[in-house]
CSV table of C-alpha atoms in Angstrom, one decimal:
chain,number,residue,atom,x,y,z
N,85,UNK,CA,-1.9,54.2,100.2
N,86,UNK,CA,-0.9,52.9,96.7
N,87,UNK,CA,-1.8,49.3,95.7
N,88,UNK,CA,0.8,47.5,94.2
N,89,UNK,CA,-0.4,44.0,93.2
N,90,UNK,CA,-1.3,40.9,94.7
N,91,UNK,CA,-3.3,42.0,97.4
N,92,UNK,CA,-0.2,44.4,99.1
N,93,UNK,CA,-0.3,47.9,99.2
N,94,UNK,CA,2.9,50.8,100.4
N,95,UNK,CA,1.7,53.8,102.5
N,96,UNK,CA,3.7,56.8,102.9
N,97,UNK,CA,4.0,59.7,105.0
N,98,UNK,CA,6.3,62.9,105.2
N,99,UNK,CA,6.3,64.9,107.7
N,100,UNK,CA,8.6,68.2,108.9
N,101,UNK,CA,10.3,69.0,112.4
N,102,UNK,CA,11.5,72.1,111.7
N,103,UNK,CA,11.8,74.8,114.2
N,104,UNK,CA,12.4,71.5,116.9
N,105,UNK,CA,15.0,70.2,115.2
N,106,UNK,CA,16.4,74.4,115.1
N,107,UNK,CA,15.9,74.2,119.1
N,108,UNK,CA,17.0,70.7,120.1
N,109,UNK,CA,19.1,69.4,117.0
N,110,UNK,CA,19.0,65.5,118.0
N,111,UNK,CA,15.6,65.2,119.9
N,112,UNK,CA,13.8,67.3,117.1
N,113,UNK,CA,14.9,65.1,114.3
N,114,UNK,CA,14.6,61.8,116.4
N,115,UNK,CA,11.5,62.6,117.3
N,116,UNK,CA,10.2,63.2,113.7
N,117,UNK,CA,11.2,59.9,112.6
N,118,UNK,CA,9.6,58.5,115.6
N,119,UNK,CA,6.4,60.5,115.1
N,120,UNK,CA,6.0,59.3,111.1
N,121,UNK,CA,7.0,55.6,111.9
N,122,UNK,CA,3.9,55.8,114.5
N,123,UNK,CA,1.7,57.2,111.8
N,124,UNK,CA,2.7,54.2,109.7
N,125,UNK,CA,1.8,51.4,111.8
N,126,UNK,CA,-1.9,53.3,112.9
N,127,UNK,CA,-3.3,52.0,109.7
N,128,UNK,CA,-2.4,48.6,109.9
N,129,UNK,CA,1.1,48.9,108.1
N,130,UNK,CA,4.4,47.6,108.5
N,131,UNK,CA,7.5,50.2,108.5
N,132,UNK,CA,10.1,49.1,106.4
N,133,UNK,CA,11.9,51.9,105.4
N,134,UNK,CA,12.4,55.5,106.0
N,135,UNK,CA,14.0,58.4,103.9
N,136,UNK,CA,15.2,62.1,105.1
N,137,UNK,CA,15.3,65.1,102.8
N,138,UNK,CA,17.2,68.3,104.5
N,139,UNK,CA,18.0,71.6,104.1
N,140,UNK,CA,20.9,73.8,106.1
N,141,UNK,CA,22.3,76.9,106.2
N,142,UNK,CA,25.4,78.1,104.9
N,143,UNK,CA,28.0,75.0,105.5
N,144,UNK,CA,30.8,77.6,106.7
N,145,UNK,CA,28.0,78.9,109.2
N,146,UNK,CA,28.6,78.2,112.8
N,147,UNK,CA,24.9,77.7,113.6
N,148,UNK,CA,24.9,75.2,110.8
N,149,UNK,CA,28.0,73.3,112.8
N,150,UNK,CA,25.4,73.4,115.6
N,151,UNK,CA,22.5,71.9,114.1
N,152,UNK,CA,23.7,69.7,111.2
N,153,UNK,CA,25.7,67.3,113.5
N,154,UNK,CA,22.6,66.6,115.9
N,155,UNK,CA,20.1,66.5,113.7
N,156,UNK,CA,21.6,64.0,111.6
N,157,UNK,CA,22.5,62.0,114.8
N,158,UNK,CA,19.2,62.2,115.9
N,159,UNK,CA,17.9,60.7,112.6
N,160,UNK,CA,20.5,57.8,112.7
N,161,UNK,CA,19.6,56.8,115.7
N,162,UNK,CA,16.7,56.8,115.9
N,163,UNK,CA,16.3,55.0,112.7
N,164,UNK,CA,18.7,52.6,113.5
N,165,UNK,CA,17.6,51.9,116.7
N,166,UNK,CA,14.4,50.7,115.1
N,167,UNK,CA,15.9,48.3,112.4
N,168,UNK,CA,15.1,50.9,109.5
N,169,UNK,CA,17.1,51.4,106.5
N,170,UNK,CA,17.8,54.8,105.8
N,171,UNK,CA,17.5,54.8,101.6
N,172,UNK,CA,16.4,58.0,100.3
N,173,UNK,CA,17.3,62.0,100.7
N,174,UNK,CA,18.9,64.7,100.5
N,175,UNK,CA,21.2,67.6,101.9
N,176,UNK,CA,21.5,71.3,100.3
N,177,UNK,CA,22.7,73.9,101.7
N,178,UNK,CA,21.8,77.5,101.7
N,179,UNK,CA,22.2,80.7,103.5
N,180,UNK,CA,18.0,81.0,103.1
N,181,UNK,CA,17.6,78.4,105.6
N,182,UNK,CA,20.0,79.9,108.3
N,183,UNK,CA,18.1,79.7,111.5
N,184,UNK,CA,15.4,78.3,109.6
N,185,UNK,CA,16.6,74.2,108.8
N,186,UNK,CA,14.1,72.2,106.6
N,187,UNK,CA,14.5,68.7,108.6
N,188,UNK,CA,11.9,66.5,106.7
N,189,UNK,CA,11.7,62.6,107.4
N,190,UNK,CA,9.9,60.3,105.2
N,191,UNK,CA,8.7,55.8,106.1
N,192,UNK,CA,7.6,53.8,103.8
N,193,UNK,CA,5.4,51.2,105.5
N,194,UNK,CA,3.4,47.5,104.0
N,195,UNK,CA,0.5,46.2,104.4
N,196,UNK,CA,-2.2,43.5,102.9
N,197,UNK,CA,-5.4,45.5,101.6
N,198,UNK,CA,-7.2,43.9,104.4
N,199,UNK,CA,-5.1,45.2,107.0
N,200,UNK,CA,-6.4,49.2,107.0
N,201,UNK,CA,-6.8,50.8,110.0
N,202,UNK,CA,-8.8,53.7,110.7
N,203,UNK,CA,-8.7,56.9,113.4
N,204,UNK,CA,-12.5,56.5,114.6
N,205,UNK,CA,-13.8,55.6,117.7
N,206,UNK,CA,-17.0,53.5,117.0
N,207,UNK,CA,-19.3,51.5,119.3
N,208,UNK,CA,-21.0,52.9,122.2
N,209,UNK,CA,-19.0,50.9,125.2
N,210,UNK,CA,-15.7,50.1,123.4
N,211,UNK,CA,-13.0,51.4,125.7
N,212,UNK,CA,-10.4,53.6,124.9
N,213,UNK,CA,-6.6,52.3,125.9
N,214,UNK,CA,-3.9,54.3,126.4
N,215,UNK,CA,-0.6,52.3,125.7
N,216,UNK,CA,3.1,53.3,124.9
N,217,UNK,CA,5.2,55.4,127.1
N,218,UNK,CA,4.2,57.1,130.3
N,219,UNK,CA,3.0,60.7,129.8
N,220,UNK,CA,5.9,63.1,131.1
N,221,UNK,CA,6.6,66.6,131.0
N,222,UNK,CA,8.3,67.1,127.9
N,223,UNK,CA,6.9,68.6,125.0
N,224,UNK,CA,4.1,70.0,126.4
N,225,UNK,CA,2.6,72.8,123.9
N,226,UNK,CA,5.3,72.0,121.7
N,227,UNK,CA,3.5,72.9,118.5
N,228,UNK,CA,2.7,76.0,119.4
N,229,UNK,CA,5.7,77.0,121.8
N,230,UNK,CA,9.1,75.0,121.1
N,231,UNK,CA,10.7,76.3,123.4
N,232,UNK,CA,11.3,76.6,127.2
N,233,UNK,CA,10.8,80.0,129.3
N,234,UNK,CA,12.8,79.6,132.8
N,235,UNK,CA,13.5,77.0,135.4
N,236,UNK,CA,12.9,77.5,139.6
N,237,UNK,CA,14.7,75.6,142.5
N,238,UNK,CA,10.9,74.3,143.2
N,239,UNK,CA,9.7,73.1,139.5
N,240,UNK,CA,9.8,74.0,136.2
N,241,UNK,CA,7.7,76.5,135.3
N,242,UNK,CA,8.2,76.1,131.3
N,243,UNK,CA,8.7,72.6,130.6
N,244,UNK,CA,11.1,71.6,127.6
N,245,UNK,CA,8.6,72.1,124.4
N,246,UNK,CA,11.1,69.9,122.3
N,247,UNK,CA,9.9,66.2,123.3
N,248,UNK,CA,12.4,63.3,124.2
N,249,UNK,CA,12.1,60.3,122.2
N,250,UNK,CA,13.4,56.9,123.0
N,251,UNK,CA,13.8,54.3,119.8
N,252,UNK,CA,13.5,51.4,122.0
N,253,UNK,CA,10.3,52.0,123.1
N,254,UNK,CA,9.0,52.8,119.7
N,255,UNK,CA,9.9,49.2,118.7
N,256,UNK,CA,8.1,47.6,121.4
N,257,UNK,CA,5.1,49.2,120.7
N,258,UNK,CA,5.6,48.6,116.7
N,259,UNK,CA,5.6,44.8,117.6
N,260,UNK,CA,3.0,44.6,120.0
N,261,UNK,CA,0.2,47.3,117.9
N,262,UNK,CA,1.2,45.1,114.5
N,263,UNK,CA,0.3,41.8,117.1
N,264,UNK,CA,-2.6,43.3,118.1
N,265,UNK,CA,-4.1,44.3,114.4
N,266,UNK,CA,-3.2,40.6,113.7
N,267,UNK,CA,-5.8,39.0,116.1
N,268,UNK,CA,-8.7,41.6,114.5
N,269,UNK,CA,-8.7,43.3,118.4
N,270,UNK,CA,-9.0,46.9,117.4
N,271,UNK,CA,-11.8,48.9,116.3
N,272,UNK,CA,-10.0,52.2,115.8
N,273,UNK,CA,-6.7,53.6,116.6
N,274,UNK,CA,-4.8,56.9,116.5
N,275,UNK,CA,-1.1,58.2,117.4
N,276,UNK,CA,-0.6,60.4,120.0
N,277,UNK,CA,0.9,63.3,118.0
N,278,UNK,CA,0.6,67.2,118.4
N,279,UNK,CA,-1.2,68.3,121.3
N,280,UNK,CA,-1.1,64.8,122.8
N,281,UNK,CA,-4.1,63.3,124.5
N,282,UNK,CA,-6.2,66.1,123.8
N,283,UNK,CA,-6.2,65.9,120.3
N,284,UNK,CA,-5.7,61.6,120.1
N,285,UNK,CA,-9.3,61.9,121.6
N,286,UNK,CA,-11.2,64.4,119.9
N,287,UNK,CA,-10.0,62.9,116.3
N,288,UNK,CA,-10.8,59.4,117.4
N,289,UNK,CA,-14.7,60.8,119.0
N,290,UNK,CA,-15.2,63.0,115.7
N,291,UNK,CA,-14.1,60.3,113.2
N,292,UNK,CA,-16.9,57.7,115.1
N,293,UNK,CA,-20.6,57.6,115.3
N,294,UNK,CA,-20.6,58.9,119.2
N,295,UNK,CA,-19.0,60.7,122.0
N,296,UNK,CA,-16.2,59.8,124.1
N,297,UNK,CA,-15.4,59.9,127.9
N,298,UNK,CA,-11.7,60.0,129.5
N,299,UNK,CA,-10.9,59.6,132.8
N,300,UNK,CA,-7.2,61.7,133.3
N,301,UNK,CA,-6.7,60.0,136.6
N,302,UNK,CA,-6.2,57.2,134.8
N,303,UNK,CA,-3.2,57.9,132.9
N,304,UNK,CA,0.0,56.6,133.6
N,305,UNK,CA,2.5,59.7,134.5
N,306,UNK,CA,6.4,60.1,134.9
N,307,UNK,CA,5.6,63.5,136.7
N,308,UNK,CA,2.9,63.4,139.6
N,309,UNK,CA,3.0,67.0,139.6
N,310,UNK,CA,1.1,67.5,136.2
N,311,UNK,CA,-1.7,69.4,135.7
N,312,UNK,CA,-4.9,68.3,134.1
N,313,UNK,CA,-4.3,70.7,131.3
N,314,UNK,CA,-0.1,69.6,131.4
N,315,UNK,CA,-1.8,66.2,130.5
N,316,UNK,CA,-3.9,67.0,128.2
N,317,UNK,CA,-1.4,68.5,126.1
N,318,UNK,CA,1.7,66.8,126.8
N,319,UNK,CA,3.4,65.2,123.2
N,320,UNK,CA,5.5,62.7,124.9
N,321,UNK,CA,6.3,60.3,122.2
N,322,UNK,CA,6.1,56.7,121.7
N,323,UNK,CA,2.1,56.7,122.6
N,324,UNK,CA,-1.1,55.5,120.8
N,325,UNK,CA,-4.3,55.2,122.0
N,326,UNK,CA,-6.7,51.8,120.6
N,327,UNK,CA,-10.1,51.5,120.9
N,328,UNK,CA,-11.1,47.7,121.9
N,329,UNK,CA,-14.1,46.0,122.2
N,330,UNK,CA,-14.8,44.9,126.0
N,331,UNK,CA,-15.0,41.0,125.4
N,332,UNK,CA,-11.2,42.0,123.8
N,333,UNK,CA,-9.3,44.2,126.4
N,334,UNK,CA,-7.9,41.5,128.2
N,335,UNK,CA,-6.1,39.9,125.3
N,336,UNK,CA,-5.2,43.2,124.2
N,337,UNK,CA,-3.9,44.2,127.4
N,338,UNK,CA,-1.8,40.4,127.9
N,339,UNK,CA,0.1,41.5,124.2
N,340,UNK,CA,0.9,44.8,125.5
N,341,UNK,CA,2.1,43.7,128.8
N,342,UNK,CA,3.8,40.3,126.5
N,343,UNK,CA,5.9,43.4,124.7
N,344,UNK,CA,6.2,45.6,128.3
N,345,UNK,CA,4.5,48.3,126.9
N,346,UNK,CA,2.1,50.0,129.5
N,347,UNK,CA,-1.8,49.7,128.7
N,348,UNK,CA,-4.4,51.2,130.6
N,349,UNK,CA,-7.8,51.6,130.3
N,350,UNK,CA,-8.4,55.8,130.4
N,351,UNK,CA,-12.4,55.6,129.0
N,352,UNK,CA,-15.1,54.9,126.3
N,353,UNK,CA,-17.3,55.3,123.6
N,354,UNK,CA,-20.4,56.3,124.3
N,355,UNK,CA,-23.9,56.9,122.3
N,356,UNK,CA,-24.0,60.6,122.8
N,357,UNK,CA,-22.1,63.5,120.6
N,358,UNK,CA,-19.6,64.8,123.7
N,359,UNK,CA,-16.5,64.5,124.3
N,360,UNK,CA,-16.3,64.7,128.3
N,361,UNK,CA,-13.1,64.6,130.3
N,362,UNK,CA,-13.1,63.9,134.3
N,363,UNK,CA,-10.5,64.8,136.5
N,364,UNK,CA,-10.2,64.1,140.7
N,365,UNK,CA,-14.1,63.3,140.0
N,366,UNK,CA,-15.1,66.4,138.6
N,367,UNK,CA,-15.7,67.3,134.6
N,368,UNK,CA,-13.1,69.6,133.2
N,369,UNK,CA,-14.0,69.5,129.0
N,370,UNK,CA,-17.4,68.9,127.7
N,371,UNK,CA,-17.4,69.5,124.0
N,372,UNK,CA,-18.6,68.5,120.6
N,373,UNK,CA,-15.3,66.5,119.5
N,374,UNK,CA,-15.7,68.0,115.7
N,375,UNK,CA,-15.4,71.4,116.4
N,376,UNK,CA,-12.2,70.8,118.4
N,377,UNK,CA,-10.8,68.3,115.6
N,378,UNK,CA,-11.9,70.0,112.4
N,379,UNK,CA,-13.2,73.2,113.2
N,380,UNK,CA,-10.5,75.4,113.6
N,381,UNK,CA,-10.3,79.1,112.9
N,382,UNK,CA,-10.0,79.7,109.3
N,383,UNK,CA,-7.2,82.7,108.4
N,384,UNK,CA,-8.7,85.3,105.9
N,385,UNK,CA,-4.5,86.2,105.0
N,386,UNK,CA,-3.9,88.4,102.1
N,387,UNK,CA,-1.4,87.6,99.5
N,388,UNK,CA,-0.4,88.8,96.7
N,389,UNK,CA,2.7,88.3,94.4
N,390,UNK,CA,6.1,89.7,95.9
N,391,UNK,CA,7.1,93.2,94.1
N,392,UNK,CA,10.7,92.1,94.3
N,393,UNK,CA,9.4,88.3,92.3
N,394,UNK,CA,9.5,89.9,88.8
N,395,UNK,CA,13.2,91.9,89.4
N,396,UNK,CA,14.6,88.6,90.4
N,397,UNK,CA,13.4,87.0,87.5
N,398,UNK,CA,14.8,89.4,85.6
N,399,UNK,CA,18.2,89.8,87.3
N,400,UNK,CA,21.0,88.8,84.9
N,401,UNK,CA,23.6,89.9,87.7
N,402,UNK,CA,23.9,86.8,89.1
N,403,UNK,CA,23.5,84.6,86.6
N,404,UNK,CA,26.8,82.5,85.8
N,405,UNK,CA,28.6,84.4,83.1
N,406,UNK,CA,29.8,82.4,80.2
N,407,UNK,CA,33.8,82.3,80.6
N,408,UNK,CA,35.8,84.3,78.0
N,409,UNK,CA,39.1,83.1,79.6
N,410,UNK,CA,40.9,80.3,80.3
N,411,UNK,CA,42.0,81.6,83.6
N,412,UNK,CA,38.2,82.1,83.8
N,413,UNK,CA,37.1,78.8,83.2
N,414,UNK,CA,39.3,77.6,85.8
N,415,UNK,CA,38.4,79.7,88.3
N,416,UNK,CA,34.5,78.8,87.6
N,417,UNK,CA,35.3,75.0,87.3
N,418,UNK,CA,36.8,75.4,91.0
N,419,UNK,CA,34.0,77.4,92.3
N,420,UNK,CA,31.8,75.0,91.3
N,421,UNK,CA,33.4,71.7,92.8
N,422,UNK,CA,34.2,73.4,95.6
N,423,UNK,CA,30.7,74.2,96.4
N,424,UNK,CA,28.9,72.0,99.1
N,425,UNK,CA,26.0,71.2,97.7
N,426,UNK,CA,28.6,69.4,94.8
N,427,UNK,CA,30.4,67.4,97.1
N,428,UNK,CA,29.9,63.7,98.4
N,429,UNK,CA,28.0,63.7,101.3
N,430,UNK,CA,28.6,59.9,102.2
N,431,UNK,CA,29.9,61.8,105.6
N,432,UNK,CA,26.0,62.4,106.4
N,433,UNK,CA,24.6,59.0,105.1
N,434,UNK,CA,27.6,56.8,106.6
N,435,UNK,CA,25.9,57.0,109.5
N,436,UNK,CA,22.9,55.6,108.3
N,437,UNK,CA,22.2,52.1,108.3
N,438,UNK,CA,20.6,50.9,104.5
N,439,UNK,CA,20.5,47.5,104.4
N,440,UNK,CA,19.2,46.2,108.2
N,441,UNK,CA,16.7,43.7,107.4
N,442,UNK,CA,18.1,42.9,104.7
N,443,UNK,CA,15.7,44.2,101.6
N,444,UNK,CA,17.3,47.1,100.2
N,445,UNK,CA,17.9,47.0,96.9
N,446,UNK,CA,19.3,50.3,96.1
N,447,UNK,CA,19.9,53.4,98.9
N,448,UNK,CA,22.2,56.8,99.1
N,449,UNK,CA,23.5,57.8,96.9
N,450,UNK,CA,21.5,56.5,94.1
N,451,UNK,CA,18.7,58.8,92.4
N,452,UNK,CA,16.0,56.9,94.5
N,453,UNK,CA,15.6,54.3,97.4
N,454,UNK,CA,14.5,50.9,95.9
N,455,UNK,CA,13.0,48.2,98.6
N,456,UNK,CA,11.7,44.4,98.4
N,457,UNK,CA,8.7,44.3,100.3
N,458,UNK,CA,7.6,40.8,99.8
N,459,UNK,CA,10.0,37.9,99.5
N,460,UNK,CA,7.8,35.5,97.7
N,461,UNK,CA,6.5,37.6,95.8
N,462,UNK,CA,9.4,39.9,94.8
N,463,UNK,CA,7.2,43.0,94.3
N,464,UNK,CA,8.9,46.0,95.6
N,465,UNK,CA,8.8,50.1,96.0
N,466,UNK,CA,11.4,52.9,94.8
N,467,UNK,CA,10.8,56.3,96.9
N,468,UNK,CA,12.7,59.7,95.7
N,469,UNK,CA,12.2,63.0,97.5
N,470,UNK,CA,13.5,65.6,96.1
N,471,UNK,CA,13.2,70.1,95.2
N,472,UNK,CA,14.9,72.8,93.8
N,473,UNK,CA,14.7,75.6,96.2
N,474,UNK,CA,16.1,78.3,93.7
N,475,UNK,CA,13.7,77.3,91.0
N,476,UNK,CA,10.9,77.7,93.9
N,477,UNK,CA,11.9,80.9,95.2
N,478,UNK,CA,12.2,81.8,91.6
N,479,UNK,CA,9.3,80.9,90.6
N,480,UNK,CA,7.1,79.0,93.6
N,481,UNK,CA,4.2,77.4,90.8
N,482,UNK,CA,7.0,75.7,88.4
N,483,UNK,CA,9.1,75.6,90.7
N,484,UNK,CA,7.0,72.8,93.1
N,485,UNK,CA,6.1,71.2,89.1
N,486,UNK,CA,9.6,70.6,89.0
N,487,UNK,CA,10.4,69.2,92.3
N,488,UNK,CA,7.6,66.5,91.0
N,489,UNK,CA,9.0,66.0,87.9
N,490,UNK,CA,12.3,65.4,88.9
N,491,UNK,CA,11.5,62.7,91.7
N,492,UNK,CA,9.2,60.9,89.4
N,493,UNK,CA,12.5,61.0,86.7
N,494,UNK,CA,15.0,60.1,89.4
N,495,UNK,CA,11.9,56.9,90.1
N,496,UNK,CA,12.2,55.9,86.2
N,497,UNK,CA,15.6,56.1,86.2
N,498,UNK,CA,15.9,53.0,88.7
N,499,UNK,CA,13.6,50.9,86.2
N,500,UNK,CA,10.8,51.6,88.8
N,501,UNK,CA,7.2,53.0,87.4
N,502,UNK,CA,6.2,56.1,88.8
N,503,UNK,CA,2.7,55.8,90.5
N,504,UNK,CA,0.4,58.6,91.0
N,505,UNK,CA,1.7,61.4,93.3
N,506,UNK,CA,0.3,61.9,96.8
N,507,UNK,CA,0.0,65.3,96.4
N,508,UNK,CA,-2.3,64.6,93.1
């Protein structure tokens, strides 16, 4: 979170969906906007704008005809469909990210200093809501598996690991949370990202000052045929889970049914140090919440510098000879505007939306996104994302020095003052 004057601050948050977007082009990228925008409006902010920095393979590779077209699909419209404008990014392509797409997605939320939310459940006897979409089958494991094994005439015995998203939904819920934080009703909330429930739960319980109990009977399912565990782990988007004081639930619950966004009750705080889970009457978890938020296992990995780092470096091979020729100059002039990563790529960002709502001041292509966030006011935000993957591969230390440098240069260009990086 950055203060930026007069009692408004800008939060950001960047997040990758890699290896989704790789599997399921649209739903992988839609889903990581979706999943950022939701992390935005958990502490109290207002989305206002999102960015998208990407990376392909080869553009003459037919995988990359695969991906590229769904992916950026998926971030259009899911953007759009939320009344975002699209203003920042990137696309490069390279043959190092064959099979391997970089699919980052950026928002850019507002809020008063007041406003902050937290992820903590506090206050033995506070309930625990569920609200947002119905828990489904998609997605389930899909950090850890993204993908699906093989499907029976009975069931599925692998569901689909890439979730489903639906932009709609995610709008509703924007409203009605930002409607709730308005009227002071929430004590704590969290998103319902990786690992679903499971982890919502422990993060709220081991951010708190107690334990937690959640009844799974009590969720609201599109598949009545899902385990406890299934449950537990399922990331089906558009979800959040608030914690409410009880003389507040049923005003909570009237906004959330005012917006049509299902609300129910799954548990509470309580003054003990457990996180306990009930299923069909019986306890299925009973664990410290901390040691399944924070303590995970820690990775002794060697590493060392690559024995092929210093031979690059030193490779004159491929370096761009000067041209001695006139015929040679010509032929490099045309290698280099022919190149991809040289051309316009208003093809991509066309179908993007950058001035819905009405507050962009500058978008695609210039060096960075500018944004009003406050009309009386007239304060507003620039945002650039951008990296150098030669220079990193080259050199990964200055090569992440530059990737900073050049975004904070491509901020000052726009007349804009570079704040302190959130990576600082």
């Amino acid at each position: 979170m950055v203060d930026v004057g007069q009692g408004y601050a800008v939060t950001f948050k960047v997040e990758s969906h890699n290896h989704p977007s790789y599997v399921e082009p649209y739903q992988g990228a839609a889903t990581g906007v979706g999943g950022i925008v939701r992390d935005i409006i958990a502490m109290g902010a207002r989305p206002v704008a999102v960015v998208d920095p990407l990376r392909f393979g080869a553009a003459d590779h037919p995988d990359t005809k695969r991906v590229l077209p769904g992916v950026v699909a998926g971030i259009g419209g899911y953007g759009n469909c939320l009344g975002l404008p699209n203003i920042g990014g990137e696309v490069v392509f390279d043959a190092c990210y064959q099979g391997n797409p970089l699919v980052n997605a950026g928002a850019i939320g507002v809020m008063r200093h007041e406003d902050i939310h937290l992820a903590k459940a506090s206050g033995a006897g506070n309930k625990v809501i569920l609200y947002g979409a119905r828990t489904g089958g998609d997605g389930i494991g899909g950090a850890s598996i993204l993908a699906s094994e093989t499907f029976d005439d009975a069931k599925p015995s692998k569901r689909p690991a890439v979730q489903v998203g639906d932009p709609f939904q995610e709008k509703l819920l924007i409203e009605c949370t930002l409607e709730a934080f308005a009227e002071k009703l929430v004590v704590g909330i969290q998103d319902l990202g990786a690992a679903g429930l499971s982890c919502a739960t422990s993060e709220l319980a081991s951010n708190g000052s107690g334990g937690m109990t959640v009844t799974l009977d009590d969720v609201p399912l599109r598949d009545s045929t899902l385990s406890p565990e299934e449950i537990l782990m399922s990331e089906s988007q558009e979800r959040m889970c608030a914690v409410v004081e009880p003389a507040k639930v049923d005003r909570f619950l009237e906004i959330c049914e005012k917006w049509d966004v299902i609300a129910t009750v799954i548990g509470e705080v309580t003054d003990g140090d457990r996180l306990e889970i009930f299923w069909h009457g019986g306890k299925i978890v009973d664990v410290d919440p901390r040691t399944v938020a924070h303590d995970g296992p820690v990775y002794e990995r060697p590493y060392a510098r690559p024995s092929w780092q210093d031979a690059l470096q030193a490779d004159d091979a491929n370096k761009l000879a000067r041209p001695g020729t006139s015929e040679e100059l010509r032929d490099q002039v045309l290698a280099l505007v022919s190149s991809p990563n040289q051309a316009s790529k208003k093809w991509i960002t066309s179908q993007y939306d950058h001035f819905v709502q009405g507050n962009t001041v500058l978008a695609q292509p210039e060096d960075s996104g500018m944004i009003r966030i406050d009309e009386e006011t007239g304060l507003g935000v620039a945002i650039a994302t951008d990296g150098n993957g030669r220079y990193a591969k080259l050199d990964p230390y200055a090569g992440a020095q530059l990737a900073l440098s050049e975004a904070y240069r491509n901020v000052a260009t726009t007349g804009a003052k570079p704040s302190r990086s959130p990576t600082a």
